[in-house]
Tab-separated table of C-alpha atoms in Angstrom:
chain	number	residue	atom	x	y	z
A	25	MET	CA	-33.901	-31.542	0.188
A	26	THR	CA	-37.332	-30.223	1.153
A	27	GLU	CA	-36.209	-29.795	4.775
A	28	ALA	CA	-33.473	-27.426	3.585
A	29	ILE	CA	-36.175	-24.863	2.750
A	30	ASP	CA	-36.738	-24.271	6.468
A	31	LEU	CA	-33.075	-23.673	7.374
A	32	SER	CA	-32.109	-20.296	8.825
A	33	ILE	CA	-29.310	-18.163	7.433
A	34	ARG	CA	-26.969	-19.147	10.264
A	35	GLU	CA	-27.800	-22.839	9.786
A	36	LEU	CA	-27.094	-22.517	6.065
A	37	ARG	CA	-23.776	-20.803	6.757
A	38	ARG	CA	-22.740	-23.615	9.109
A	39	LYS	CA	-23.602	-26.211	6.474
A	40	PHE	CA	-21.781	-24.260	3.767
A	41	ALA	CA	-18.748	-24.047	6.041
A	42	ASP	CA	-18.646	-27.751	6.992
A	43	LYS	CA	-19.369	-28.778	3.383
A	44	SER	CA	-22.502	-30.752	4.312
A	45	LEU	CA	-24.515	-28.552	1.942
A	46	SER	CA	-23.294	-26.297	-0.835
A	47	PRO	CA	-24.868	-23.050	-2.040
A	48	SER	CA	-25.511	-24.784	-5.384
A	49	GLU	CA	-27.322	-27.696	-3.743
A	50	TYR	CA	-29.380	-25.353	-1.622
A	51	TRP	CA	-30.274	-23.160	-4.577
A	52	LEU	CA	-31.539	-26.171	-6.555
A	53	ALA	CA	-33.829	-27.058	-3.638
A	54	VAL	CA	-35.170	-23.483	-3.606
A	55	GLU	CA	-35.560	-23.538	-7.390
A	56	GLN	CA	-37.691	-26.692	-7.226
A	57	HIS	CA	-39.768	-25.133	-4.468
A	58	ILE	CA	-40.366	-22.039	-6.598
A	59	GLU	CA	-41.451	-24.228	-9.524
A	60	ALA	CA	-44.113	-25.764	-7.301
A	61	TRP	CA	-45.425	-22.476	-5.916
A	62	GLU	CA	-44.959	-19.756	-8.513
A	63	PRO	CA	-47.780	-20.724	-10.926
A	64	THR	CA	-50.193	-20.167	-8.039
A	65	ILE	CA	-48.877	-17.088	-6.213
A	66	SER	CA	-46.990	-15.098	-8.934
A	67	ALA	CA	-44.568	-13.488	-6.503
A	68	LEU	CA	-41.599	-12.949	-8.826
A	69	TYR	CA	-40.477	-10.551	-11.548
A	70	ALA	CA	-37.281	-10.928	-13.609
A	71	TYR	CA	-36.743	-14.416	-12.233
A	72	ASP	CA	-33.639	-15.968	-13.802
A	73	PRO	CA	-32.753	-19.403	-12.389
A	74	GLU	CA	-29.808	-19.780	-14.778
A	75	VAL	CA	-28.149	-16.633	-13.430
A	76	ALA	CA	-28.907	-17.837	-9.910
A	77	ARG	CA	-27.208	-21.160	-10.626
A	78	ARG	CA	-24.076	-19.325	-11.777
A	79	GLN	CA	-24.071	-17.123	-8.687
A	80	ALA	CA	-24.550	-20.163	-6.443
A	81	ALA	CA	-21.746	-22.018	-8.223
A	82	ALA	CA	-19.368	-19.089	-7.686
A	83	SER	CA	-20.360	-19.031	-4.015
A	84	THR	CA	-19.811	-22.787	-3.764
A	85	GLU	CA	-16.241	-22.297	-5.011
A	86	ARG	CA	-15.613	-19.553	-2.448
A	87	TRP	CA	-16.940	-21.662	0.426
A	88	ALA	CA	-14.813	-24.614	-0.791
A	89	LYS	CA	-11.800	-22.355	-0.278
A	90	SER	CA	-13.200	-21.110	3.075
A	91	ALA	CA	-13.214	-17.597	1.608
A	92	PRO	CA	-16.817	-16.304	1.506
A	93	LEU	CA	-17.253	-12.709	0.412
A	94	GLY	CA	-19.432	-11.792	3.371
A	95	PRO	CA	-22.040	-13.000	5.846
A	96	LEU	CA	-24.697	-13.570	3.159
A	97	ASP	CA	-22.497	-15.383	0.637
A	98	GLY	CA	-24.585	-18.050	-1.093
A	99	ILE	CA	-27.874	-16.998	0.530
A	100	PRO	CA	-30.700	-16.638	-2.050
A	101	VAL	CA	-32.336	-13.214	-1.827
A	102	THR	CA	-35.016	-11.253	-3.662
A	103	LEU	CA	-35.521	-7.509	-3.807
A	104	LYS	CA	-38.792	-5.690	-4.297
A	105	GLU	CA	-39.161	-4.552	-7.888
A	106	LEU	CA	-38.901	-0.874	-6.819
A	107	ILE	CA	-35.307	-1.483	-5.628
A	108	ALA	CA	-33.112	-1.049	-8.698
A	109	THR	CA	-30.733	-3.763	-9.841
A	110	LYS	CA	-28.225	-2.876	-12.550
A	111	GLY	CA	-29.278	-3.830	-16.072
A	112	GLN	CA	-32.904	-4.602	-15.207
A	113	PRO	CA	-35.871	-2.257	-15.764
A	114	VAL	CA	-37.789	-0.862	-12.793
A	115	PRO	CA	-41.425	-0.903	-13.962
A	116	LEU	CA	-42.721	0.504	-10.643
A	117	GLY	CA	-45.499	-2.065	-10.860
A	118	THR	CA	-47.231	-0.225	-13.698
A	119	ALA	CA	-47.655	-0.809	-17.423
A	120	ALA	CA	-47.346	2.962	-17.938
A	121	VAL	CA	-43.562	3.122	-17.400
A	122	GLU	CA	-40.980	2.689	-20.175
A	123	LEU	CA	-38.775	-0.324	-19.485
A	124	VAL	CA	-35.320	1.246	-19.234
A	125	PRO	CA	-32.529	-0.853	-17.677
A	126	ALA	CA	-31.273	0.567	-14.378
A	127	ALA	CA	-27.801	2.103	-14.589
A	128	GLU	CA	-26.699	0.858	-11.167
A	129	ASP	CA	-27.720	-1.136	-8.140
A	130	ALA	CA	-29.730	0.674	-5.466
A	131	PRO	CA	-28.084	0.639	-2.010
A	132	ALA	CA	-29.719	-2.567	-0.717
A	133	ALA	CA	-28.872	-4.441	-3.921
A	134	ALA	CA	-25.290	-3.170	-3.839
A	135	ARG	CA	-24.760	-4.265	-0.223
A	136	LEU	CA	-26.198	-7.736	-0.875
A	137	ARG	CA	-24.047	-8.206	-3.963
A	138	GLU	CA	-20.932	-7.080	-2.082
A	139	ASP	CA	-21.559	-9.817	0.481
A	140	GLY	CA	-22.109	-12.570	-2.087
A	141	ALA	CA	-25.871	-13.032	-1.821
A	142	VAL	CA	-27.555	-14.907	-4.683
A	143	ILE	CA	-29.968	-12.306	-6.086
A	144	PHE	CA	-32.266	-14.491	-8.137
A	145	ALA	CA	-35.346	-12.304	-8.771
A	146	LYS	CA	-37.260	-9.160	-8.011
A	147	THR	CA	-40.658	-9.375	-6.307
A	148	THR	CA	-43.907	-7.935	-7.591
A	149	CYS	CA	-45.684	-4.818	-6.362
A	150	PRO	CA	-48.744	-2.752	-7.362
A	151	ASP	CA	-48.690	0.391	-9.494
A	152	TYR	CA	-46.174	2.917	-8.108
A	153	GLY	CA	-46.140	0.930	-4.858
A	154	MET	CA	-49.270	2.814	-3.827
A	155	LEU	CA	-51.576	-0.088	-2.942
A	156	SER	CA	-51.640	-2.595	-0.123
A	157	SER	CA	-52.420	-5.290	-2.637
A	158	GLY	CA	-50.959	-7.818	-5.031
A	159	LEU	CA	-52.879	-6.185	-7.899
A	160	SER	CA	-50.846	-4.501	-10.660
A	161	SER	CA	-51.303	-3.333	-14.230
A	162	PHE	CA	-47.859	-4.761	-15.103
A	163	HIS	CA	-47.353	-7.888	-12.996
A	164	LYS	CA	-49.538	-10.950	-12.690
A	165	LEU	CA	-51.897	-10.920	-9.720
A	166	CYS	CA	-49.944	-11.948	-6.610
A	167	ARG	CA	-51.815	-14.197	-4.189
A	168	ASN	CA	-51.518	-15.186	-0.539
A	169	PRO	CA	-49.892	-18.628	-0.061
A	170	TRP	CA	-52.092	-19.363	2.973
A	171	ASN	CA	-55.164	-19.095	0.744
A	172	PRO	CA	-54.714	-18.079	-2.915
A	173	THR	CA	-58.204	-16.560	-3.017
A	174	GLN	CA	-56.950	-13.945	-0.538
A	175	ASN	CA	-54.675	-10.926	-0.918
A	176	PRO	CA	-51.091	-10.956	0.398
A	177	GLY	CA	-51.315	-7.210	1.027
A	178	GLY	CA	-48.702	-4.781	-0.203
A	179	SER	CA	-47.083	-2.952	-1.550
A	180	SER	CA	-44.336	-5.527	-0.834
A	181	ALA	CA	-46.787	-8.141	-2.056
A	182	GLY	CA	-44.451	-10.480	-3.889
A	183	ALA	CA	-41.852	-10.274	-1.127
A	184	SER	CA	-44.345	-11.349	1.525
A	185	ALA	CA	-45.768	-14.156	-0.615
A	186	ALA	CA	-42.278	-15.396	-1.513
A	187	THR	CA	-41.269	-15.411	2.147
A	188	ALA	CA	-44.341	-17.305	3.327
A	189	ALA	CA	-43.956	-19.817	0.482
A	190	GLY	CA	-40.312	-20.489	1.371
A	191	TYR	CA	-38.414	-18.949	-1.555
A	192	GLY	CA	-35.244	-18.785	0.551
A	193	PRO	CA	-34.720	-17.093	3.917
A	194	LEU	CA	-34.450	-13.385	2.991
A	195	HIS	CA	-36.511	-10.933	0.956
A	196	ILE	CA	-36.210	-7.142	0.947
A	197	GLY	CA	-39.293	-4.901	0.791
A	198	THR	CA	-39.931	-1.179	1.096
A	199	ASP	CA	-42.297	0.653	3.416
A	200	ILE	CA	-43.656	4.226	3.272
A	201	GLY	CA	-46.936	3.669	5.120
A	202	GLY	CA	-46.834	0.025	6.128
A	203	SER	CA	-45.747	-1.747	2.937
A	204	VAL	CA	-43.411	-4.168	4.733
A	205	ARG	CA	-45.523	-4.671	7.867
A	206	LEU	CA	-49.015	-4.873	6.326
A	207	PRO	CA	-48.265	-7.789	3.976
A	208	ALA	CA	-46.113	-9.405	6.674
A	209	GLY	CA	-49.164	-9.430	8.929
A	210	TRP	CA	-51.431	-10.886	6.261
A	211	THR	CA	-48.954	-13.633	5.294
A	212	GLY	CA	-47.774	-14.614	8.780
A	213	ILE	CA	-44.116	-13.657	8.320
A	214	PHE	CA	-41.762	-11.298	10.152
A	215	GLY	CA	-41.416	-7.846	8.605
A	216	PHE	CA	-39.051	-5.206	9.990
A	217	LYS	CA	-39.198	-1.491	9.146
A	218	PRO	CA	-36.088	-0.009	10.769
A	219	SER	CA	-35.556	3.590	11.837
A	220	HIS	CA	-35.587	5.942	8.875
A	221	GLY	CA	-32.153	5.969	7.242
A	222	ARG	CA	-30.942	2.781	8.938
A	223	ILE	CA	-31.096	0.945	5.600
A	224	PRO	CA	-30.201	3.422	2.835
A	225	VAL	CA	-32.649	3.780	-0.061
A	226	ASP	CA	-32.425	5.513	-3.426
A	227	PRO	CA	-34.501	7.481	-4.191
A	228	TYR	CA	-35.115	8.468	-0.590
A	229	TYR	CA	-38.273	10.224	0.510
A	230	VAL	CA	-40.264	11.216	3.571
A	231	GLY	CA	-41.128	8.031	5.445
A	232	ARG	CA	-39.653	5.628	2.901
A	233	CYS	CA	-37.675	2.720	4.342
A	234	ALA	CA	-36.396	-0.642	3.174
A	235	GLY	CA	-36.598	-3.669	5.418
A	236	PRO	CA	-36.080	-7.433	5.600
A	237	MET	CA	-39.000	-9.839	5.306
A	238	THR	CA	-38.232	-13.272	6.722
A	239	ARG	CA	-39.718	-16.341	8.408
A	240	SER	CA	-37.835	-15.632	11.645
A	241	VAL	CA	-36.656	-12.661	13.666
A	242	GLU	CA	-33.098	-13.993	13.665
A	243	ASP	CA	-32.865	-14.012	9.864
A	244	ALA	CA	-34.013	-10.389	9.701
A	245	ALA	CA	-31.563	-9.380	12.419
A	246	PHE	CA	-28.706	-11.234	10.711
A	247	SER	CA	-29.306	-9.347	7.451
A	248	MET	CA	-29.092	-5.936	9.107
A	249	ALA	CA	-25.278	-5.907	9.343
A	250	THR	CA	-25.198	-6.012	5.540
A	251	LEU	CA	-28.203	-3.836	4.751
A	252	SER	CA	-27.431	-1.052	7.229
A	253	ARG	CA	-24.071	-0.055	5.802
A	254	PRO	CA	-24.316	3.659	4.836
A	255	ASP	CA	-24.630	4.878	1.257
A	256	TRP	CA	-23.981	8.463	0.163
A	257	ARG	CA	-26.894	8.349	-2.296
A	258	ASP	CA	-29.351	8.457	0.611
A	259	GLY	CA	-29.200	11.890	2.187
A	260	THR	CA	-30.947	10.500	5.271
A	261	SER	CA	-28.593	7.514	5.622
A	262	LEU	CA	-27.455	7.005	9.211
A	263	PRO	CA	-23.744	6.775	10.077
A	264	ALA	CA	-21.896	3.478	10.167
A	265	ASN	CA	-22.846	1.506	13.263
A	266	ALA	CA	-21.196	-1.029	15.513
A	267	ILE	CA	-24.506	-2.627	16.506
A	268	ASP	CA	-24.402	-6.295	17.450
A	269	TRP	CA	-27.508	-7.242	15.510
A	270	MET	CA	-27.540	-10.781	16.906
A	271	ASP	CA	-27.653	-9.704	20.555
A	272	LEU	CA	-31.358	-10.489	20.887
A	273	ASP	CA	-31.678	-11.294	24.598
A	274	ILE	CA	-33.805	-8.939	26.727
A	275	ASP	CA	-35.199	-8.616	30.243
A	276	ILE	CA	-38.666	-7.113	29.922
A	277	SER	CA	-39.299	-6.729	33.650
A	278	GLY	CA	-40.629	-3.281	34.490
A	279	MET	CA	-40.744	-2.106	30.894
A	280	LYS	CA	-43.688	0.182	30.102
A	281	ILE	CA	-45.369	-1.064	26.938
A	282	GLY	CA	-48.332	0.728	25.396
A	283	LEU	CA	-51.273	-1.209	23.967
A	284	LEU	CA	-53.027	0.583	21.110
A	285	LEU	CA	-56.279	-1.050	20.035
A	286	ASP	CA	-57.988	2.021	18.525
A	287	ALA	CA	-56.145	3.621	15.616
A	288	GLY	CA	-58.250	6.790	15.845
A	289	CYS	CA	-59.743	6.423	12.363
A	290	GLY	CA	-59.946	3.946	9.521
A	291	LEU	CA	-61.406	0.460	9.409
A	292	PRO	CA	-62.704	-0.980	12.681
A	293	VAL	CA	-60.622	-3.794	14.140
A	294	ASP	CA	-61.986	-7.305	13.590
A	295	ASP	CA	-62.798	-9.095	16.835
A	296	GLU	CA	-60.412	-11.932	15.996
A	297	VAL	CA	-57.576	-9.469	15.440
A	298	ARG	CA	-58.290	-7.631	18.681
A	299	ASP	CA	-58.430	-10.860	20.679
A	300	ALA	CA	-55.103	-12.094	19.246
A	301	VAL	CA	-53.338	-8.784	20.002
A	302	VAL	CA	-54.736	-8.628	23.548
A	303	ALA	CA	-53.516	-12.188	24.115
A	304	ALA	CA	-50.080	-11.175	22.828
A	305	ALA	CA	-49.992	-8.214	25.228
A	306	LYS	CA	-50.735	-10.588	28.084
A	307	ARG	CA	-47.620	-12.565	27.138
A	308	PHE	CA	-45.538	-9.434	27.643
A	309	GLU	CA	-47.319	-8.730	30.914
A	310	GLU	CA	-46.571	-12.270	32.135
A	311	ALA	CA	-42.902	-11.600	31.357
A	312	GLY	CA	-42.917	-8.600	33.692
A	313	ALA	CA	-43.878	-5.685	31.455
A	314	VAL	CA	-46.371	-3.053	32.548
A	315	ILE	CA	-49.059	-2.864	29.846
A	316	ILE	CA	-50.613	0.597	29.471
A	317	ASP	CA	-53.696	1.233	27.344
A	318	VAL	CA	-52.877	4.216	25.125
A	319	ALA	CA	-54.956	6.633	23.076
A	320	PRO	CA	-54.695	6.938	19.271
A	321	VAL	CA	-51.799	8.879	17.766
A	322	LEU	CA	-53.625	9.411	14.449
A	323	THR	CA	-56.600	11.628	13.614
A	324	ARG	CA	-58.868	11.822	10.587
A	325	GLU	CA	-57.365	15.228	9.769
A	326	MET	CA	-53.872	13.728	9.692
A	327	LEU	CA	-54.878	10.809	7.470
A	328	ASP	CA	-56.865	12.983	5.066
A	329	GLY	CA	-54.016	15.488	4.865
A	330	LEU	CA	-51.597	12.722	3.928
A	331	ASP	CA	-54.073	11.486	1.314
A	332	VAL	CA	-54.201	14.932	-0.307
A	333	PHE	CA	-50.417	15.280	-0.279
A	334	TRP	CA	-49.778	11.820	-1.731
A	335	ARG	CA	-52.415	12.304	-4.472
A	336	ALA	CA	-50.805	15.592	-5.509
A	337	ARG	CA	-47.338	14.069	-5.425
A	338	LEU	CA	-48.240	11.082	-7.619
A	339	TRP	CA	-50.243	13.232	-10.025
A	340	GLY	CA	-47.124	15.380	-10.399
A	341	ASP	CA	-45.187	12.252	-11.353
A	342	ILE	CA	-47.667	10.998	-13.963
A	343	VAL	CA	-49.118	14.194	-15.438
A	344	GLY	CA	-46.207	14.392	-17.881
A	345	LEU	CA	-46.961	10.974	-19.343
A	346	SER	CA	-48.721	10.770	-22.681
A	347	GLU	CA	-52.447	10.154	-22.532
A	348	GLU	CA	-51.885	6.710	-24.027
A	349	ARG	CA	-49.429	5.766	-21.258
A	350	ARG	CA	-51.666	7.171	-18.534
A	351	THR	CA	-54.487	4.892	-19.696
A	352	ARG	CA	-52.263	1.902	-18.856
A	353	ILE	CA	-52.187	2.757	-15.150
A	354	LEU	CA	-54.384	0.604	-12.957
A	355	PRO	CA	-57.757	2.436	-12.997
A	356	TYR	CA	-58.004	2.456	-9.191
A	357	ILE	CA	-54.638	4.242	-8.916
A	358	TYR	CA	-55.351	6.612	-11.806
A	359	ILE	CA	-58.709	7.676	-10.322
A	360	TRP	CA	-57.089	8.177	-6.926
A	361	ALA	CA	-54.099	10.134	-8.261
A	362	LYS	CA	-56.249	12.333	-10.498
A	363	GLY	CA	-57.821	13.621	-7.299
A	364	GLY	CA	-54.539	15.510	-6.877
A	365	ALA	CA	-54.846	17.353	-10.196
A	366	ASP	CA	-56.643	20.325	-8.668
A	367	VAL	CA	-54.852	20.396	-5.329
A	368	SER	CA	-53.373	23.849	-4.796
A	369	GLY	CA	-49.833	24.369	-3.606
A	370	ILE	CA	-51.208	25.630	-0.302
A	371	ASP	CA	-53.372	22.559	0.190
A	372	ALA	CA	-50.495	20.251	-0.736
A	373	VAL	CA	-48.294	21.915	1.896
A	374	ARG	CA	-51.100	21.694	4.439
A	375	GLY	CA	-51.390	18.004	3.653
A	376	PHE	CA	-47.647	17.525	4.059
A	377	ASN	CA	-47.757	19.357	7.373
A	378	GLN	CA	-49.993	16.602	8.707
A	379	THR	CA	-46.983	14.281	8.510
A	380	LEU	CA	-45.327	16.598	11.029
A	381	GLU	CA	-48.392	16.402	13.235
A	382	MET	CA	-48.118	12.603	13.148
A	383	ARG	CA	-44.504	12.853	14.200
A	384	LYS	CA	-45.392	15.156	17.083
A	385	SER	CA	-48.188	12.844	18.234
A	386	CYS	CA	-45.920	9.795	18.164
A	387	GLY	CA	-43.227	11.642	20.094
A	388	ARG	CA	-45.758	12.592	22.758
A	389	LEU	CA	-46.735	8.952	23.242
A	390	PHE	CA	-43.143	7.764	23.511
A	391	ALA	CA	-42.505	10.208	26.291
A	392	GLU	CA	-44.744	7.885	28.341
A	393	VAL	CA	-43.906	4.376	27.101
A	394	ASP	CA	-40.794	2.394	26.182
A	395	ALA	CA	-42.440	0.469	23.347
A	396	MET	CA	-45.879	-0.111	21.898
A	397	LEU	CA	-48.045	-2.994	20.688
A	398	SER	CA	-50.958	-2.835	18.253
A	399	PRO	CA	-52.604	-4.771	15.478
A	400	THR	CA	-50.636	-4.586	12.245
A	401	ASN	CA	-53.800	-4.814	10.154
A	402	PRO	CA	-57.338	-4.056	11.304
A	403	ILE	CA	-58.903	-6.905	9.319
A	404	VAL	CA	-58.175	-10.604	8.823
A	405	SER	CA	-58.050	-10.676	5.010
A	406	TYR	CA	-59.691	-9.565	1.762
A	407	PRO	CA	-60.059	-10.927	-1.800
A	408	ALA	CA	-56.973	-11.297	-3.974
A	409	GLU	CA	-58.533	-9.315	-6.809
A	410	TRP	CA	-59.200	-6.201	-4.712
A	411	ALA	CA	-56.959	-3.140	-4.985
A	412	SER	CA	-57.229	-2.462	-1.252
A	413	PRO	CA	-59.190	-3.665	1.772
A	414	THR	CA	-61.951	-1.167	0.909
A	415	ASN	CA	-61.541	-1.562	-2.874
A	416	ASP	CA	-62.630	2.080	-3.049
A	417	PRO	CA	-60.240	4.795	-4.360
A	418	ALA	CA	-62.207	7.372	-2.353
A	419	LEU	CA	-61.166	5.508	0.824
A	420	PRO	CA	-57.621	4.426	-0.014
A	421	PHE	CA	-55.878	4.438	3.369
A	422	GLU	CA	-58.427	3.180	5.874
A	423	HIS	CA	-56.235	0.122	6.520
A	424	ILE	CA	-52.890	1.837	7.249
A	425	CYS	CA	-53.887	3.717	10.393
A	426	PHE	CA	-51.882	1.501	12.749
A	427	THR	CA	-48.747	1.566	10.568
A	428	VAL	CA	-48.310	4.914	8.793
A	429	PRO	CA	-47.637	7.169	11.818
A	430	TRP	CA	-44.357	5.363	12.544
A	431	ASN	CA	-43.050	6.077	9.053
A	432	MET	CA	-43.606	9.781	9.553
A	433	SER	CA	-42.061	9.681	13.039
A	434	GLU	CA	-39.091	7.673	11.677
A	435	GLN	CA	-39.487	5.010	14.382
A	436	PRO	CA	-38.682	1.307	13.977
A	437	ALA	CA	-41.576	-1.140	13.872
A	438	SER	CA	-42.103	-4.805	13.118
A	439	SER	CA	-44.947	-7.162	12.353
A	440	ILE	CA	-44.863	-10.670	13.774
A	441	ASN	CA	-47.455	-13.418	13.631
A	442	CYS	CA	-49.574	-13.613	16.793
A	443	GLY	CA	-52.154	-16.184	15.769
A	444	PHE	CA	-54.641	-17.271	13.139
A	445	SER	CA	-58.266	-16.517	12.399
A	446	ARG	CA	-60.978	-19.146	12.363
A	447	SER	CA	-60.633	-19.100	8.574
A	448	GLY	CA	-56.954	-20.045	8.896
A	449	MET	CA	-55.477	-16.659	7.947
A	450	PRO	CA	-52.521	-15.173	9.855
A	451	ILE	CA	-52.903	-12.229	12.247
A	452	GLY	CA	-50.087	-9.733	12.750
A	453	LEU	CA	-48.879	-8.007	15.931
A	454	GLN	CA	-47.073	-4.694	15.426
A	455	ILE	CA	-44.213	-3.845	17.806
A	456	VAL	CA	-42.999	-0.235	17.772
A	457	GLY	CA	-39.900	1.219	19.426
A	458	PRO	CA	-38.468	4.705	19.936
A	459	ARG	CA	-36.505	6.382	17.160
A	460	PHE	CA	-33.193	4.533	16.662
A	461	GLY	CA	-34.471	1.784	18.980
A	462	ASP	CA	-34.079	-0.829	16.248
A	463	MET	CA	-32.512	-3.366	18.570
A	464	LEU	CA	-35.311	-2.964	21.111
A	465	VAL	CA	-37.897	-3.840	18.466
A	466	LEU	CA	-35.887	-6.860	17.335
A	467	LYS	CA	-35.350	-8.021	20.931
A	468	LEU	CA	-39.041	-7.706	21.804
A	469	SER	CA	-39.940	-9.488	18.563
A	470	LYS	CA	-37.513	-12.310	19.325
A	471	ALA	CA	-38.885	-12.665	22.858
A	472	PHE	CA	-42.437	-12.974	21.541
A	473	GLU	CA	-41.345	-15.441	18.868
A	474	THR	CA	-39.640	-17.559	21.529
A	475	TRP	CA	-42.726	-17.606	23.761
A	476	THR	CA	-44.992	-18.663	20.903
A	477	ALA	CA	-42.488	-20.898	19.055
A	478	GLY	CA	-43.188	-18.937	15.869
A	479	VAL	CA	-45.128	-20.358	12.931
A	480	LYS	CA	-44.777	-24.139	13.046
A	481	ASN	CA	-46.583	-25.206	9.880
A	482	TRP	CA	-45.974	-23.022	6.849
A	483	PRO	CA	-48.305	-23.307	3.844
A	484	LYS	CA	-47.555	-26.271	1.589
A	485	PRO	CA	-47.144	-26.008	-2.201
A	486	PRO	CA	-50.393	-26.636	-4.085
A	487	ASN	CA	-48.495	-28.695	-6.694
A	488	PRO	CA	-46.133	-30.963	-4.720
């Protein structure tokens, strides 16, 4: 059954339908795969294989009657720990939070359950989802399956590690500054941050999105019909759509595609990353696109303003905790957030206003190009034990400069593998589209995946 791990959602559905494989049989293969990997990568929270077996058995009965609930019936799925599931606590990645069971499913969980998905676990994240790291004061340290000494990135750390390790075809992360795309780049998977509001979230916030994390573009696209159904709890939720999410063909001839190799601030781009992204751009050029070198959309003032605003916001969330509970927060995050304690209301608003400047800058660029390519991450990798690529709370966001502007501009963006470093670590290519151009991003991603044949050899379990 090991080959079943690599099946796509559509392949699984065909096998469920023709009775050559049942959801129960597939789940047991996934369960064995998790047993081999999980002691090494620690990607899961609230993992309950017994509940998963019951869900898979119920799905098996529905498929036996040719009456699946929906397009994801019987498909094993995880959700990032920050996405509430009824009856389970939402620790927010931190030991400081009281473990109170959630009263209801968040929108993504509700949609997946409605369509019969087998929700078998949550995935780990760092404290308050505010690190691009697998480090947490509550969860075990999450590690990168390609090399467990290295970080999977974050904050959708467990989701990216679970995807790369083959814990089923679909995992849902969240992204407010790159938290789907950054770990996708570092673990070699496909991560899709749709237009703001395309996938409803609760609680919603400026820049916050949910998105699928998969081994293939097709699996992410397939999930969107389920995940994108509107939900009244998200005040930014987009109307119901009639998008054909599987229409992934595209003619790139004549398309103007920007190439952004300088983020404007932050960490310098590793040579290996730059070379891989330039090579990817040449693939688009060979397909008929016009590649245009573009200037940065981000400035140091914008990034520092966002830093001030986010520090003040998180300090506002934790200042009411008892001193004893505050001491449980990961020290890196506590030191960073405490920098917001003395931020004035005026300075907080000025910081927030820099998100509007990002949006304006991104809009200006997309008046000139149809889409854009860039590195997802500026560096190849960093140690698993580090809280961030700088490991310095005074420099917390030097690694998000290619990703965060598109959250603030509400534009869709993906990360797809575009090669490997000499050390064997994946390198991510970011593809950005105009606001509401979700299908364009998926089509361009699928085209690139087709040209490169995707990732052929996924990491193998350390304990076969």
